[in-house]
Structure formats: C-alpha cells, structure tokens
Amino acid sequence: MKQIFLMIAALLPAMALASEDTRQFVKMSPEARAELRIEMLDFQTSLHLIIGALSEQKFAEAADIAEKQMGISAMGRHRTAPANARPGMFMPNEMHAIARGMHVSASDFAKTAKGGDTAKALTTLQAVTGACVTCHRSYRTQ
Ligand code: HEC
C-alpha cells in the first residue's frame, strides 16, 4: 500500500507536463491488446460493483466480486490463449509486477472487507486502484 502510494507520489511531477507523454511504450500484438481491453473493462465494472456493495455495507458481496474477478483467483485468465494473445508475454517485468500486485491487493481487500469495517476496506481498496493508476501512468500500448 505504502509502496504503491510512494510510486504514485513519484509520478506526480509528470502530471504538470500533461501535454508530454513520458509513459513507456510497450509493443503488444493486436490480439493481446484486445484481450487486455476485455479484461480491463471487466476490472472497471468490478470496481464499480465493489464500491456499490461497500456503500450498502454488503461486505461479503464486495469481497466475493473482488476475489473472483480481480483477486489471485482471477490470475492467469489468458493461460489457455495462444501465446501472441497473452498480454503478460509482452509486459516488461516491472509492468507484470504491477499486474500481479493488483491481483494480490484485490485478494487483500477481499479478506479485509469480510471484517465489515468500511474505512479499513476502503484503505485496502485504494491499493487496488493505486495499481490501476500506477500502470496507466507508467505504460502505454499506443
Ligand atoms: C499492469 C498494467 C495495468 C493495470 C494494473 C491496469 N491496467 Fe487498465 N490498461 C492497461 C493497458 C496497457 C491498457 C491499454 C490496452 C490497449 O488498448 O492496448 C489499459 C486500458 C484500460 C481501460 C480502457 C479499455 C478500453 O476499452 O480501451 C480501462 C477502462 C482500464 N484499463 C481500467 C483499469 C482498471 C479499473 C484497473 C485497475 C483495477 C486497471 N485498468 C489496471 C494496463 C493496466
């Protein structure tokens, strides 16, 4: 959590130069990018549903969505795809580490959310959104 926050803080100076794109370009096959986009849209929907569940204090539901859709349980969904359609094959190590960190954070959130404390749950959820932000602000595919 702290680590992700520090990574984002380190990226803040880049925000001042909005017109200059300093993100690292990662070349991916069109197939891998298409797979990635489907996964990303699912993450965004899951996040939306998790926040909704939290706002209604449905902690078990929030935990369930997080673990199944974004957590460690959701890792390796491209495993059976042809190699050129697996986004992970194209990711530099650090980018891949952010991706793995996101899955681990989502599982952490799921465990914490089950405890029924909204503030604690939100703190761990921010580690998840932190991974989205860190990856998007560090890498581009076009
Ligand atoms: C490891 C890096 C990484 C992480 C972590 C990550 N993303 Fe992405 N995301 C990408 C890349 C790369 C693209 C661009 C894919 C492309 O079009 O080539 C993208 C694209 C997207 C898009 C646009 C999809 C479209 O239709 O074009 C959404 C929405 C998105 N991400 C949401 C999220 C959310 C929400 C999270 C966190 C829960 C997240 N992403 C975490 C790398 C990441």
mmCIF file with all atom_site columns, C-alpha atoms and ligand atoms in Angstrom:
data_model
loop_
_atom_site.group_PDB
_atom_site.id
_atom_site.type_symbol
_atom_site.label_atom_id
_atom_site.label_alt_id
_atom_site.label_comp_id
_atom_site.label_asym_id
_atom_site.label_entity_id
_atom_site.label_seq_id
_atom_site.pdbx_PDB_ins_code
_atom_site.Cartn_x
_atom_site.Cartn_y
_atom_site.Cartn_z
_atom_site.occupancy
_atom_site.B_iso_or_equiv
_atom_site.pdbx_formal_charge
_atom_site.auth_seq_id
_atom_site.auth_comp_id
_atom_site.auth_asym_id
_atom_site.auth_atom_id
_atom_site.pdbx_PDB_model_num
ATOM   1   C  CA  . MET A 1 1   ? 0.000   0.000   0.000   1.00 0.00 ? 1   MET A CA  1
ATOM   2   C  CA  . LYS A 1 2   ? 2.619   2.467   1.137   1.00 0.00 ? 2   LYS A CA  1
ATOM   3   C  CA  . GLN A 1 3   ? 4.837   1.329   -1.700  1.00 0.00 ? 3   GLN A CA  1
ATOM   4   C  CA  . ILE A 1 4   ? 2.146   1.979   -4.287  1.00 0.00 ? 4   ILE A CA  1
ATOM   5   C  CA  . PHE A 1 5   ? 1.395   5.358   -2.764  1.00 0.00 ? 5   PHE A CA  1
ATOM   6   C  CA  . LEU A 1 6   ? 5.070   6.278   -2.968  1.00 0.00 ? 6   LEU A CA  1
ATOM   7   C  CA  . MET A 1 7   ? 5.226   5.142   -6.572  1.00 0.00 ? 7   MET A CA  1
ATOM   8   C  CA  . ILE A 1 8   ? 2.273   7.374   -7.426  1.00 0.00 ? 8   ILE A CA  1
ATOM   9   C  CA  . ALA A 1 9   ? 3.749   10.286  -5.490  1.00 0.00 ? 9   ALA A CA  1
ATOM   10  C  CA  . ALA A 1 10  ? 6.926   9.871   -7.535  1.00 0.00 ? 10  ALA A CA  1
ATOM   11  C  CA  . LEU A 1 11  ? 4.889   10.123  -10.711 1.00 0.00 ? 11  LEU A CA  1
ATOM   12  C  CA  . LEU A 1 12  ? 3.090   13.325  -9.710  1.00 0.00 ? 12  LEU A CA  1
ATOM   13  C  CA  . PRO A 1 13  ? 5.631   15.738  -11.251 1.00 0.00 ? 13  PRO A CA  1
ATOM   14  C  CA  . ALA A 1 14  ? 4.749   14.224  -14.642 1.00 0.00 ? 14  ALA A CA  1
ATOM   15  C  CA  . MET A 1 15  ? 1.171   15.482  -14.194 1.00 0.00 ? 15  MET A CA  1
ATOM   16  C  CA  . ALA A 1 16  ? 2.336   19.068  -14.618 1.00 0.00 ? 16  ALA A CA  1
ATOM   17  C  CA  . LEU A 1 17  ? 3.506   18.242  -18.124 1.00 0.00 ? 17  LEU A CA  1
ATOM   18  C  CA  . ALA A 1 18  ? 0.163   16.962  -19.312 1.00 0.00 ? 18  ALA A CA  1
ATOM   19  C  CA  . SER A 1 19  ? 0.951   17.561  -22.983 1.00 0.00 ? 19  SER A CA  1
ATOM   20  C  CA  . GLU A 1 20  ? 4.107   15.455  -22.886 1.00 0.00 ? 20  GLU A CA  1
ATOM   21  C  CA  . ASP A 1 21  ? 3.555   11.699  -22.747 1.00 0.00 ? 21  ASP A CA  1
ATOM   22  C  CA  . THR A 1 22  ? 6.510   10.245  -20.867 1.00 0.00 ? 22  THR A CA  1
ATOM   23  C  CA  . ARG A 1 23  ? 4.985   6.792   -20.349 1.00 0.00 ? 23  ARG A CA  1
ATOM   24  C  CA  . GLN A 1 24  ? 6.995   3.842   -21.551 1.00 0.00 ? 24  GLN A CA  1
ATOM   25  C  CA  . PHE A 1 25  ? 5.691   2.393   -24.810 1.00 0.00 ? 25  PHE A CA  1
ATOM   26  C  CA  . VAL A 1 26  ? 5.015   -1.356  -24.666 1.00 0.00 ? 26  VAL A CA  1
ATOM   27  C  CA  . LYS A 1 27  ? 4.516   -3.018  -28.017 1.00 0.00 ? 27  LYS A CA  1
ATOM   28  C  CA  . MET A 1 28  ? 1.825   -5.697  -27.935 1.00 0.00 ? 28  MET A CA  1
ATOM   29  C  CA  . SER A 1 29  ? 0.164   -7.753  -30.640 1.00 0.00 ? 29  SER A CA  1
ATOM   30  C  CA  . PRO A 1 30  ? -3.344  -6.581  -31.618 1.00 0.00 ? 30  PRO A CA  1
ATOM   31  C  CA  . GLU A 1 31  ? -4.672  -9.872  -30.187 1.00 0.00 ? 31  GLU A CA  1
ATOM   32  C  CA  . ALA A 1 32  ? -3.026  -9.308  -26.793 1.00 0.00 ? 32  ALA A CA  1
ATOM   33  C  CA  . ARG A 1 33  ? -4.283  -5.714  -26.683 1.00 0.00 ? 33  ARG A CA  1
ATOM   34  C  CA  . ALA A 1 34  ? -7.809  -6.880  -27.467 1.00 0.00 ? 34  ALA A CA  1
ATOM   35  C  CA  . GLU A 1 35  ? -7.629  -9.462  -24.647 1.00 0.00 ? 35  GLU A CA  1
ATOM   36  C  CA  . LEU A 1 36  ? -6.272  -6.819  -22.291 1.00 0.00 ? 36  LEU A CA  1
ATOM   37  C  CA  . ARG A 1 37  ? -9.080  -4.398  -23.102 1.00 0.00 ? 37  ARG A CA  1
ATOM   38  C  CA  . ILE A 1 38  ? -11.753 -7.015  -22.344 1.00 0.00 ? 38  ILE A CA  1
ATOM   39  C  CA  . GLU A 1 39  ? -10.065 -7.761  -19.024 1.00 0.00 ? 39  GLU A CA  1
ATOM   40  C  CA  . MET A 1 40  ? -9.760  -4.042  -18.231 1.00 0.00 ? 40  MET A CA  1
ATOM   41  C  CA  . LEU A 1 41  ? -13.425 -3.360  -18.876 1.00 0.00 ? 41  LEU A CA  1
ATOM   42  C  CA  . ASP A 1 42  ? -14.249 -6.238  -16.527 1.00 0.00 ? 42  ASP A CA  1
ATOM   43  C  CA  . PHE A 1 43  ? -11.979 -4.738  -13.858 1.00 0.00 ? 43  PHE A CA  1
ATOM   44  C  CA  . GLN A 1 44  ? -13.661 -1.371  -14.213 1.00 0.00 ? 44  GLN A CA  1
ATOM   45  C  CA  . THR A 1 45  ? -17.117 -2.946  -13.879 1.00 0.00 ? 45  THR A CA  1
ATOM   46  C  CA  . SER A 1 46  ? -15.985 -4.976  -10.871 1.00 0.00 ? 46  SER A CA  1
ATOM   47  C  CA  . LEU A 1 47  ? -14.615 -1.885  -9.177  1.00 0.00 ? 47  LEU A CA  1
ATOM   48  C  CA  . HIS A 1 48  ? -17.904 -0.103  -9.778  1.00 0.00 ? 48  HIS A CA  1
ATOM   49  C  CA  . LEU A 1 49  ? -19.867 -3.018  -8.285  1.00 0.00 ? 49  LEU A CA  1
ATOM   50  C  CA  . ILE A 1 50  ? -17.489 -3.293  -5.317  1.00 0.00 ? 50  ILE A CA  1
ATOM   51  C  CA  . ILE A 1 51  ? -17.946 0.387   -4.438  1.00 0.00 ? 51  ILE A CA  1
ATOM   52  C  CA  . GLY A 1 52  ? -21.720 -0.038  -4.741  1.00 0.00 ? 52  GLY A CA  1
ATOM   53  C  CA  . ALA A 1 53  ? -21.673 -3.088  -2.461  1.00 0.00 ? 53  ALA A CA  1
ATOM   54  C  CA  . LEU A 1 54  ? -19.497 -1.271  0.085   1.00 0.00 ? 54  LEU A CA  1
ATOM   55  C  CA  . SER A 1 55  ? -21.840 1.714   0.115   1.00 0.00 ? 55  SER A CA  1
ATOM   56  C  CA  . GLU A 1 56  ? -24.656 -0.658  1.047   1.00 0.00 ? 56  GLU A CA  1
ATOM   57  C  CA  . GLN A 1 57  ? -22.468 -2.413  3.635   1.00 0.00 ? 57  GLN A CA  1
ATOM   58  C  CA  . LYS A 1 58  ? -22.696 -5.655  1.666   1.00 0.00 ? 58  LYS A CA  1
ATOM   59  C  CA  . PHE A 1 59  ? -19.217 -6.709  2.675   1.00 0.00 ? 59  PHE A CA  1
ATOM   60  C  CA  . ALA A 1 60  ? -19.447 -10.367 1.679   1.00 0.00 ? 60  ALA A CA  1
ATOM   61  C  CA  . GLU A 1 61  ? -20.625 -9.371  -1.789  1.00 0.00 ? 61  GLU A CA  1
ATOM   62  C  CA  . ALA A 1 62  ? -17.820 -6.806  -2.201  1.00 0.00 ? 62  ALA A CA  1
ATOM   63  C  CA  . ALA A 1 63  ? -15.280 -9.429  -1.094  1.00 0.00 ? 63  ALA A CA  1
ATOM   64  C  CA  . ASP A 1 64  ? -16.690 -12.039 -3.435  1.00 0.00 ? 64  ASP A CA  1
ATOM   65  C  CA  . ILE A 1 65  ? -16.544 -9.800  -6.520  1.00 0.00 ? 65  ILE A CA  1
ATOM   66  C  CA  . ALA A 1 66  ? -13.026 -8.654  -5.651  1.00 0.00 ? 66  ALA A CA  1
ATOM   67  C  CA  . GLU A 1 67  ? -11.634 -12.145 -5.128  1.00 0.00 ? 67  GLU A CA  1
ATOM   68  C  CA  . LYS A 1 68  ? -13.336 -13.810 -8.089  1.00 0.00 ? 68  LYS A CA  1
ATOM   69  C  CA  . GLN A 1 69  ? -12.987 -11.027 -10.667 1.00 0.00 ? 69  GLN A CA  1
ATOM   70  C  CA  . MET A 1 70  ? -9.772  -9.276  -9.627  1.00 0.00 ? 70  MET A CA  1
ATOM   71  C  CA  . GLY A 1 71  ? -8.013  -11.271 -6.921  1.00 0.00 ? 71  GLY A CA  1
ATOM   72  C  CA  . ILE A 1 72  ? -5.454  -14.064 -7.025  1.00 0.00 ? 72  ILE A CA  1
ATOM   73  C  CA  . SER A 1 73  ? -8.332  -16.335 -8.140  1.00 0.00 ? 73  SER A CA  1
ATOM   74  C  CA  . ALA A 1 74  ? -8.624  -14.225 -11.306 1.00 0.00 ? 74  ALA A CA  1
ATOM   75  C  CA  . MET A 1 75  ? -4.954  -14.582 -12.273 1.00 0.00 ? 75  MET A CA  1
ATOM   76  C  CA  . GLY A 1 76  ? -3.925  -16.398 -15.408 1.00 0.00 ? 76  GLY A CA  1
ATOM   77  C  CA  . ARG A 1 77  ? -7.150  -15.949 -17.325 1.00 0.00 ? 77  ARG A CA  1
ATOM   78  C  CA  . HIS A 1 78  ? -5.154  -15.809 -20.590 1.00 0.00 ? 78  HIS A CA  1
ATOM   79  C  CA  . ARG A 1 79  ? -3.249  -19.001 -19.798 1.00 0.00 ? 79  ARG A CA  1
ATOM   80  C  CA  . THR A 1 80  ? -5.030  -21.038 -22.451 1.00 0.00 ? 80  THR A CA  1
ATOM   81  C  CA  . ALA A 1 81  ? -4.920  -18.305 -25.121 1.00 0.00 ? 81  ALA A CA  1
ATOM   82  C  CA  . PRO A 1 82  ? -2.326  -18.560 -27.915 1.00 0.00 ? 82  PRO A CA  1
ATOM   83  C  CA  . ALA A 1 83  ? 1.000   -17.003 -26.851 1.00 0.00 ? 83  ALA A CA  1
ATOM   84  C  CA  . ASN A 1 84  ? 0.541   -13.952 -29.067 1.00 0.00 ? 84  ASN A CA  1
ATOM   85  C  CA  . ALA A 1 85  ? -2.800  -13.194 -27.378 1.00 0.00 ? 85  ALA A CA  1
ATOM   86  C  CA  . ARG A 1 86  ? -1.398  -13.245 -23.837 1.00 0.00 ? 86  ARG A CA  1
ATOM   87  C  CA  . PRO A 1 87  ? -0.803  -9.660  -22.668 1.00 0.00 ? 87  PRO A CA  1
ATOM   88  C  CA  . GLY A 1 88  ? 1.597   -10.829 -19.946 1.00 0.00 ? 88  GLY A CA  1
ATOM   89  C  CA  . MET A 1 89  ? 4.010   -12.147 -22.597 1.00 0.00 ? 89  MET A CA  1
ATOM   90  C  CA  . PHE A 1 90  ? 4.543   -8.586  -23.808 1.00 0.00 ? 90  PHE A CA  1
ATOM   91  C  CA  . MET A 1 91  ? 4.851   -6.866  -20.444 1.00 0.00 ? 91  MET A CA  1
ATOM   92  C  CA  . PRO A 1 92  ? 8.222   -5.709  -19.137 1.00 0.00 ? 92  PRO A CA  1
ATOM   93  C  CA  . ASN A 1 93  ? 8.979   -7.262  -15.720 1.00 0.00 ? 93  ASN A CA  1
ATOM   94  C  CA  . GLU A 1 94  ? 8.026   -4.176  -13.745 1.00 0.00 ? 94  GLU A CA  1
ATOM   95  C  CA  . MET A 1 95  ? 4.702   -3.851  -15.547 1.00 0.00 ? 95  MET A CA  1
ATOM   96  C  CA  . HIS A 1 96  ? 3.998   -7.504  -14.886 1.00 0.00 ? 96  HIS A CA  1
ATOM   97  C  CA  . ALA A 1 97  ? 4.834   -6.979  -11.216 1.00 0.00 ? 97  ALA A CA  1
ATOM   98  C  CA  . ILE A 1 98  ? 2.269   -4.164  -11.017 1.00 0.00 ? 98  ILE A CA  1
ATOM   99  C  CA  . ALA A 1 99  ? -0.307  -6.506  -12.571 1.00 0.00 ? 99  ALA A CA  1
ATOM   100 C  CA  . ARG A 1 100 ? 0.458   -9.256  -10.051 1.00 0.00 ? 100 ARG A CA  1
ATOM   101 C  CA  . GLY A 1 101 ? 0.400   -6.676  -7.249  1.00 0.00 ? 101 GLY A CA  1
ATOM   102 C  CA  . MET A 1 102 ? -3.075  -5.635  -8.345  1.00 0.00 ? 102 MET A CA  1
ATOM   103 C  CA  . HIS A 1 103 ? -4.367  -9.203  -8.019  1.00 0.00 ? 103 HIS A CA  1
ATOM   104 C  CA  . VAL A 1 104 ? -2.731  -9.609  -4.594  1.00 0.00 ? 104 VAL A CA  1
ATOM   105 C  CA  . SER A 1 105 ? -4.186  -6.261  -3.435  1.00 0.00 ? 105 SER A CA  1
ATOM   106 C  CA  . ALA A 1 106 ? -7.658  -7.303  -4.570  1.00 0.00 ? 106 ALA A CA  1
ATOM   107 C  CA  . SER A 1 107 ? -7.358  -10.500 -2.501  1.00 0.00 ? 107 SER A CA  1
ATOM   108 C  CA  . ASP A 1 108 ? -6.138  -8.435  0.485   1.00 0.00 ? 108 ASP A CA  1
ATOM   109 C  CA  . PHE A 1 109 ? -9.153  -6.203  0.050   1.00 0.00 ? 109 PHE A CA  1
ATOM   110 C  CA  . ALA A 1 110 ? -11.466 -9.239  -0.067  1.00 0.00 ? 110 ALA A CA  1
ATOM   111 C  CA  . LYS A 1 111 ? -10.075 -10.542 3.235   1.00 0.00 ? 111 LYS A CA  1
ATOM   112 C  CA  . THR A 1 112 ? -10.315 -7.115  4.879   1.00 0.00 ? 112 THR A CA  1
ATOM   113 C  CA  . ALA A 1 113 ? -13.806 -6.375  3.548   1.00 0.00 ? 113 ALA A CA  1
ATOM   114 C  CA  . LYS A 1 114 ? -15.121 -9.536  5.183   1.00 0.00 ? 114 LYS A CA  1
ATOM   115 C  CA  . GLY A 1 115 ? -14.234 -7.903  8.517   1.00 0.00 ? 115 GLY A CA  1
ATOM   116 C  CA  . GLY A 1 116 ? -17.056 -5.410  7.955   1.00 0.00 ? 116 GLY A CA  1
ATOM   117 C  CA  . ASP A 1 117 ? -15.109 -2.189  8.576   1.00 0.00 ? 117 ASP A CA  1
ATOM   118 C  CA  . THR A 1 118 ? -15.752 0.249   5.714   1.00 0.00 ? 118 THR A CA  1
ATOM   119 C  CA  . ALA A 1 119 ? -12.778 2.506   6.445   1.00 0.00 ? 119 ALA A CA  1
ATOM   120 C  CA  . LYS A 1 120 ? -10.347 -0.418  6.559   1.00 0.00 ? 120 LYS A CA  1
ATOM   121 C  CA  . ALA A 1 121 ? -11.914 -1.895  3.437   1.00 0.00 ? 121 ALA A CA  1
ATOM   122 C  CA  . LEU A 1 122 ? -11.511 1.397   1.568   1.00 0.00 ? 122 LEU A CA  1
ATOM   123 C  CA  . THR A 1 123 ? -7.877  1.650   2.591   1.00 0.00 ? 123 THR A CA  1
ATOM   124 C  CA  . THR A 1 124 ? -7.138  -1.742  1.079   1.00 0.00 ? 124 THR A CA  1
ATOM   125 C  CA  . LEU A 1 125 ? -9.283  -0.968  -1.985  1.00 0.00 ? 125 LEU A CA  1
ATOM   126 C  CA  . GLN A 1 126 ? -7.087  2.056   -2.636  1.00 0.00 ? 126 GLN A CA  1
ATOM   127 C  CA  . ALA A 1 127 ? -4.125  -0.267  -3.060  1.00 0.00 ? 127 ALA A CA  1
ATOM   128 C  CA  . VAL A 1 128 ? -6.093  -1.843  -5.927  1.00 0.00 ? 128 VAL A CA  1
ATOM   129 C  CA  . THR A 1 129 ? -6.926  1.467   -7.615  1.00 0.00 ? 129 THR A CA  1
ATOM   130 C  CA  . GLY A 1 130 ? -3.326  2.500   -6.934  1.00 0.00 ? 130 GLY A CA  1
ATOM   131 C  CA  . ALA A 1 131 ? -2.183  -0.349  -9.184  1.00 0.00 ? 131 ALA A CA  1
ATOM   132 C  CA  . CYS A 1 132 ? -4.543  0.813   -11.986 1.00 0.00 ? 132 CYS A CA  1
ATOM   133 C  CA  . VAL A 1 133 ? -3.164  4.333   -11.700 1.00 0.00 ? 133 VAL A CA  1
ATOM   134 C  CA  . THR A 1 134 ? 0.473   3.285   -11.457 1.00 0.00 ? 134 THR A CA  1
ATOM   135 C  CA  . CYS A 1 135 ? 0.299   1.057   -14.514 1.00 0.00 ? 135 CYS A CA  1
ATOM   136 C  CA  . HIS A 1 136 ? -1.694  3.521   -16.623 1.00 0.00 ? 136 HIS A CA  1
ATOM   137 C  CA  . ARG A 1 137 ? 0.609   6.397   -15.735 1.00 0.00 ? 137 ARG A CA  1
ATOM   138 C  CA  . SER A 1 138 ? 3.757   4.384   -16.406 1.00 0.00 ? 138 SER A CA  1
ATOM   139 C  CA  . TYR A 1 139 ? 2.954   2.471   -19.607 1.00 0.00 ? 139 TYR A CA  1
ATOM   140 C  CA  . ARG A 1 140 ? 1.115   2.917   -22.881 1.00 0.00 ? 140 ARG A CA  1
ATOM   141 C  CA  . THR A 1 141 ? 0.406   0.471   -25.695 1.00 0.00 ? 141 THR A CA  1
ATOM   142 C  CA  . GLN A 1 142 ? -0.271  3.006   -28.431 1.00 0.00 ? 142 GLN A CA  1
HETATM 143 C  C1  . HEC B 2 .   ? -0.260  -3.830  -15.497 1.00 0.00 ? 1   HEC B C1  1
HETATM 144 C  C2  . HEC B 2 .   ? -0.844  -2.692  -16.118 1.00 0.00 ? 1   HEC B C2  1
HETATM 145 C  C3  . HEC B 2 .   ? -2.286  -2.362  -15.913 1.00 0.00 ? 1   HEC B C3  1
HETATM 146 C  C4  . HEC B 2 .   ? -3.030  -2.438  -14.752 1.00 0.00 ? 1   HEC B C4  1
HETATM 147 C  C5  . HEC B 2 .   ? -2.608  -2.907  -13.380 1.00 0.00 ? 1   HEC B C5  1
HETATM 148 C  C6  . HEC B 2 .   ? -4.345  -1.949  -15.085 1.00 0.00 ? 1   HEC B C6  1
HETATM 149 N  N1  . HEC B 2 .   ? -4.390  -1.605  -16.406 1.00 0.00 ? 1   HEC B N1  1
HETATM 150 FE FE1 . HEC B 2 .   ? -6.036  -0.876  -17.388 1.00 0.00 ? 1   HEC B FE1 1
HETATM 151 N  N2  . HEC B 2 .   ? -4.960  -0.816  -19.130 1.00 0.00 ? 1   HEC B N2  1
HETATM 152 C  C7  . HEC B 2 .   ? -3.641  -1.165  -19.269 1.00 0.00 ? 1   HEC B C7  1
HETATM 153 C  C8  . HEC B 2 .   ? -3.236  -1.006  -20.647 1.00 0.00 ? 1   HEC B C8  1
HETATM 154 C  C9  . HEC B 2 .   ? -1.850  -1.284  -21.219 1.00 0.00 ? 1   HEC B C9  1
HETATM 155 C  C10 . HEC B 2 .   ? -4.374  -0.550  -21.351 1.00 0.00 ? 1   HEC B C10 1
HETATM 156 C  C11 . HEC B 2 .   ? -4.473  -0.234  -22.866 1.00 0.00 ? 1   HEC B C11 1
HETATM 157 C  C12 . HEC B 2 .   ? -4.847  -1.502  -23.639 1.00 0.00 ? 1   HEC B C12 1
HETATM 158 C  C13 . HEC B 2 .   ? -4.826  -1.240  -25.154 1.00 0.00 ? 1   HEC B C13 1
HETATM 159 O  O1  . HEC B 2 .   ? -5.837  -0.739  -25.675 1.00 0.00 ? 1   HEC B O1  1
HETATM 160 O  O2  . HEC B 2 .   ? -3.799  -1.523  -25.769 1.00 0.00 ? 1   HEC B O2  1
HETATM 161 C  C14 . HEC B 2 .   ? -5.435  -0.419  -20.372 1.00 0.00 ? 1   HEC B C14 1
HETATM 162 C  C15 . HEC B 2 .   ? -6.720  0.020   -20.639 1.00 0.00 ? 1   HEC B C15 1
HETATM 163 C  C16 . HEC B 2 .   ? -7.730  0.163   -19.705 1.00 0.00 ? 1   HEC B C16 1
HETATM 164 C  C17 . HEC B 2 .   ? -9.080  0.604   -19.997 1.00 0.00 ? 1   HEC B C17 1
HETATM 165 C  C18 . HEC B 2 .   ? -9.601  1.002   -21.369 1.00 0.00 ? 1   HEC B C18 1
HETATM 166 C  C19 . HEC B 2 .   ? -10.215 -0.230  -22.046 1.00 0.00 ? 1   HEC B C19 1
HETATM 167 C  C20 . HEC B 2 .   ? -10.681 0.088   -23.476 1.00 0.00 ? 1   HEC B C20 1
HETATM 168 O  O3  . HEC B 2 .   ? -11.831 -0.222  -23.791 1.00 0.00 ? 1   HEC B O3  1
HETATM 169 O  O4  . HEC B 2 .   ? -9.892  0.625   -24.265 1.00 0.00 ? 1   HEC B O4  1
HETATM 170 C  C21 . HEC B 2 .   ? -9.770  0.624   -18.816 1.00 0.00 ? 1   HEC B C21 1
HETATM 171 C  C22 . HEC B 2 .   ? -11.217 1.036   -18.593 1.00 0.00 ? 1   HEC B C22 1
HETATM 172 C  C23 . HEC B 2 .   ? -8.869  0.170   -17.793 1.00 0.00 ? 1   HEC B C23 1
HETATM 173 N  N3  . HEC B 2 .   ? -7.636  -0.115  -18.360 1.00 0.00 ? 1   HEC B N3  1
HETATM 174 C  C24 . HEC B 2 .   ? -9.215  0.025   -16.453 1.00 0.00 ? 1   HEC B C24 1
HETATM 175 C  C25 . HEC B 2 .   ? -8.370  -0.464  -15.463 1.00 0.00 ? 1   HEC B C25 1
HETATM 176 C  C26 . HEC B 2 .   ? -8.729  -0.587  -14.067 1.00 0.00 ? 1   HEC B C26 1
HETATM 177 C  C27 . HEC B 2 .   ? -10.061 -0.174  -13.466 1.00 0.00 ? 1   HEC B C27 1
HETATM 178 C  C28 . HEC B 2 .   ? -7.642  -1.125  -13.437 1.00 0.00 ? 1   HEC B C28 1
HETATM 179 C  C29 . HEC B 2 .   ? -7.465  -1.463  -12.011 1.00 0.00 ? 1   HEC B C29 1
HETATM 180 C  C30 . HEC B 2 .   ? -8.460  -2.209  -11.334 1.00 0.00 ? 1   HEC B C30 1
HETATM 181 C  C31 . HEC B 2 .   ? -6.611  -1.331  -14.446 1.00 0.00 ? 1   HEC B C31 1
HETATM 182 N  N4  . HEC B 2 .   ? -7.086  -0.922  -15.651 1.00 0.00 ? 1   HEC B N4  1
HETATM 183 C  C32 . HEC B 2 .   ? -5.366  -1.858  -14.172 1.00 0.00 ? 1   HEC B C32 1
HETATM 184 C  C33 . HEC B 2 .   ? -2.801  -1.602  -18.279 1.00 0.00 ? 1   HEC B C33 1
HETATM 185 C  C34 . HEC B 2 .   ? -3.157  -1.827  -16.957 1.00 0.00 ? 1   HEC B C34 1
#
